[in-house]
Coordinates of C-alpha atoms in Angstrom, one line a residue:
X1 CA 71.6 96.9 76.6
X2 CA 70.7 97.6 80.2
X3 CA 72.8 99.0 82.8
X4 CA 72.0 98.0 86.3
X5 CA 73.3 99.8 89.4
X6 CA 72.9 102.6 91.9
X7 CA 72.8 106.4 91.3
X8 CA 75.5 107.1 94.0
X9 CA 78.2 104.3 92.9
X10 CA 81.2 105.8 91.0
X11 CA 81.7 102.3 89.4
X12 CA 78.3 102.6 88.0
X13 CA 78.6 106.3 87.1
X14 CA 81.8 105.6 84.9
X15 CA 79.6 103.5 82.6
X16 CA 76.6 106.2 82.6
X17 CA 79.1 108.9 81.7
X18 CA 80.3 107.0 78.9
X19 CA 77.0 105.9 77.6
X20 CA 76.1 109.5 77.4
X21 CA 79.3 110.6 75.8
X22 CA 78.8 107.9 73.0
X23 CA 75.0 108.2 72.9
X24 CA 74.6 104.5 73.3
X25 CA 71.0 103.0 73.5
X26 CA 71.1 101.6 76.9
X27 CA 68.4 101.7 79.8
X28 CA 69.4 102.5 83.2
X29 CA 67.9 100.4 85.9
X30 CA 68.3 101.3 89.6
X31 CA 68.9 98.3 91.7
X32 CA 70.4 98.1 95.2
X33 CA 73.2 95.3 95.5
X34 CA 73.0 95.2 99.2
X35 CA 70.0 93.2 100.3
X36 CA 70.5 89.3 100.6
X37 CA 67.6 89.1 98.0
X38 CA 68.8 91.8 95.5
X39 CA 68.0 91.0 92.1
X40 CA 71.5 92.1 91.2
X41 CA 72.6 88.6 92.4
X42 CA 71.0 87.2 89.3
X43 CA 73.0 89.3 87.0
X44 CA 76.2 89.2 89.1
X45 CA 77.0 86.3 91.5
X46 CA 79.3 88.8 93.1
X47 CA 76.3 90.9 94.2
X48 CA 78.0 94.1 93.0
X49 CA 77.1 97.1 90.5
X50 CA 77.5 97.7 87.8
X51 CA 76.0 94.9 85.9
X52 CA 75.4 95.2 82.0
X53 CA 72.9 93.3 80.1
X54 CA 74.3 92.7 76.5
X55 CA 71.8 89.9 75.6
X56 CA 69.0 87.4 76.9
X57 CA 70.7 86.1 80.1
X58 CA 74.0 87.6 79.2
X59 CA 75.9 90.0 81.6
X60 CA 78.8 91.6 82.1
X61 CA 80.3 92.8 85.5
X62 CA 83.0 94.6 87.0
X63 CA 83.4 98.3 86.0
X64 CA 86.6 98.0 84.2
X65 CA 85.3 95.2 81.9
X66 CA 82.0 97.2 81.3
X67 CA 83.7 100.4 80.4
X68 CA 86.1 98.7 77.9
X69 CA 83.0 96.9 76.4
X70 CA 80.9 100.0 76.0
X71 CA 84.2 102.0 74.8
X72 CA 84.3 99.4 71.9
X73 CA 80.7 98.4 71.0
X74 CA 80.2 101.0 68.4
X75 CA 83.6 100.6 66.9
X76 CA 84.4 104.2 68.0
X77 CA 86.7 103.8 71.0
X78 CA 87.7 106.8 73.0
X79 CA 91.1 105.1 73.8
X80 CA 93.9 106.4 72.1
X81 CA 95.3 104.4 69.2
X82 CA 98.9 105.2 69.3
X83 CA 101.0 103.2 71.6
X84 CA 102.2 106.2 74.0
X85 CA 98.6 107.7 74.1
X86 CA 97.0 104.3 74.8
X87 CA 99.4 103.5 77.9
X88 CA 99.1 107.1 79.1
X89 CA 95.3 106.9 79.3
X90 CA 95.7 103.4 81.1
X91 CA 97.8 104.8 83.6
X92 CA 95.3 107.8 84.3
X93 CA 92.6 105.1 84.5
X94 CA 94.6 103.2 87.0
X95 CA 95.0 106.3 89.0
X96 CA 91.5 107.2 89.0
X97 CA 90.2 103.9 89.8
X98 CA 92.7 104.0 92.7
X99 CA 91.1 107.0 94.0
X100 CA 87.5 105.6 93.6
X101 CA 88.7 102.2 95.5
X102 CA 90.2 104.5 98.3
X103 CA 86.9 106.7 98.6
X104 CA 84.8 103.6 98.9
X105 CA 86.9 101.9 101.5
X106 CA 86.7 105.1 103.5
X107 CA 83.1 105.6 103.1
X108 CA 82.3 101.8 104.1
X109 CA 84.4 102.1 107.2
X110 CA 82.6 105.3 108.3
X111 CA 79.4 103.3 108.0
X112 CA 80.4 100.7 110.5
X113 CA 79.3 101.3 114.2
X114 CA 81.4 104.0 115.8
X115 CA 82.8 101.6 118.3
X116 CA 83.8 99.2 115.3
X117 CA 85.5 101.7 113.0
X118 CA 89.5 101.8 112.7
X119 CA 90.6 105.4 112.6
X120 CA 93.7 104.1 111.0
X121 CA 92.0 102.5 108.2
X122 CA 90.1 105.7 107.4
X123 CA 93.3 107.9 107.8
X124 CA 95.1 105.4 105.3
X125 CA 92.5 105.8 102.8
X126 CA 92.4 109.6 103.1
X127 CA 96.4 109.5 102.6
X128 CA 95.9 107.3 99.5
X129 CA 93.6 109.8 97.9
X130 CA 95.9 112.7 98.7
X131 CA 98.9 110.9 97.3
X132 CA 97.1 110.1 94.1
X133 CA 96.0 113.6 93.7
X134 CA 99.5 114.9 94.3
X135 CA 100.8 112.6 91.7
X136 CA 98.1 113.6 89.3
X137 CA 99.1 117.2 89.9
X138 CA 102.9 116.7 89.5
X139 CA 102.3 114.5 86.2
X140 CA 99.7 116.8 84.5
X141 CA 101.3 119.7 82.6
X142 CA 97.8 121.4 81.9
X143 CA 95.4 121.5 79.1
X144 CA 92.0 120.6 78.4
X145 CA 92.3 116.9 78.5
X146 CA 94.7 114.6 80.1
X147 CA 95.8 112.8 77.2
X148 CA 96.4 114.3 73.6
X149 CA 93.8 116.7 72.4
X150 CA 90.5 114.8 72.7
X151 CA 88.4 113.5 75.7
X152 CA 89.6 110.0 76.5
X153 CA 88.7 107.4 79.1
X154 CA 91.6 109.0 81.0
X155 CA 89.4 112.0 81.5
X156 CA 86.2 110.0 82.3
X157 CA 87.6 107.7 85.0
X158 CA 89.7 110.5 86.8
X159 CA 86.8 113.1 86.4
X160 CA 84.6 110.6 88.1
X161 CA 87.2 109.6 90.7
X162 CA 87.7 113.4 91.8
X163 CA 84.0 114.3 91.9
X164 CA 83.5 111.1 94.1
X165 CA 86.0 112.5 96.3
X166 CA 84.1 115.7 96.5
X167 CA 80.9 113.9 97.2
X168 CA 82.1 111.7 99.9
X169 CA 85.3 113.1 101.2
X170 CA 85.2 116.8 100.6
X171 CA 88.3 118.6 101.3
X172 CA 90.3 121.5 99.7
X173 CA 92.4 119.3 97.2
X174 CA 92.0 122.2 94.5
X175 CA 94.5 124.6 96.3
X176 CA 97.1 122.1 96.3
X177 CA 96.5 120.8 92.7
X178 CA 95.7 124.0 90.7
X179 CA 96.4 122.5 87.3
X180 CA 94.3 119.4 87.9
X181 CA 91.3 121.6 89.6
X182 CA 91.5 123.5 86.2
X183 CA 91.3 120.6 84.0
X184 CA 88.6 119.1 86.3
X185 CA 86.4 122.2 86.1
X186 CA 86.2 121.9 82.3
X187 CA 85.5 118.1 82.5
X188 CA 82.7 118.5 85.1
X189 CA 80.7 121.1 82.8
X190 CA 80.3 118.4 80.1
X191 CA 76.7 117.5 79.7
X192 CA 77.6 113.6 80.5
X193 CA 78.8 114.7 83.9
X194 CA 76.2 117.1 84.7
X195 CA 73.4 114.6 83.9
X196 CA 74.8 111.8 85.9
X197 CA 75.6 113.5 89.2
X198 CA 74.5 111.6 92.4
X199 CA 71.6 112.7 94.2
X200 CA 72.7 115.4 97.0
X201 CA 75.9 116.4 95.3
X202 CA 76.3 119.9 95.9

């Protein structure tokens, strides 16, 4: 397998963290999806990352699908098997992906020329992130993991989402969400997270 993407994309990072957690044989190839002649287009007609090569001229795209595939490819999914745990993990992943989506929308708006930016758009995305973190804090009762007693995709996606917030929209969310902050500090120390930090992350 080969994973194509950028080193700063949180969508790509979800897959990279999972690959390390599961010790999957998968090469990471850095490619930029933005140029009109990007090689990513041959792997994903949407010209987005990540793209995962699973065979000759056989590619998966969209991070949710890729993470689902990687979680099941070795027959040892990190997804809880019990119905309650399964849906709790799905809920947390949806919230984490929403944080990532809002962070991406915010940074793309900030990269537009100053006279073209929409301050209300930036503010809206920041409010989305804040509300998601507040909901996570009020839902999480504390502990080492978000669902059950083992690391799941809930921890992976929320962990990546919050670190992307720290990377692109740094602000003091931890004082507002102390239980979440304590959980996140433990997740961020995992080798899979440390080894995939984006360049320039402090």
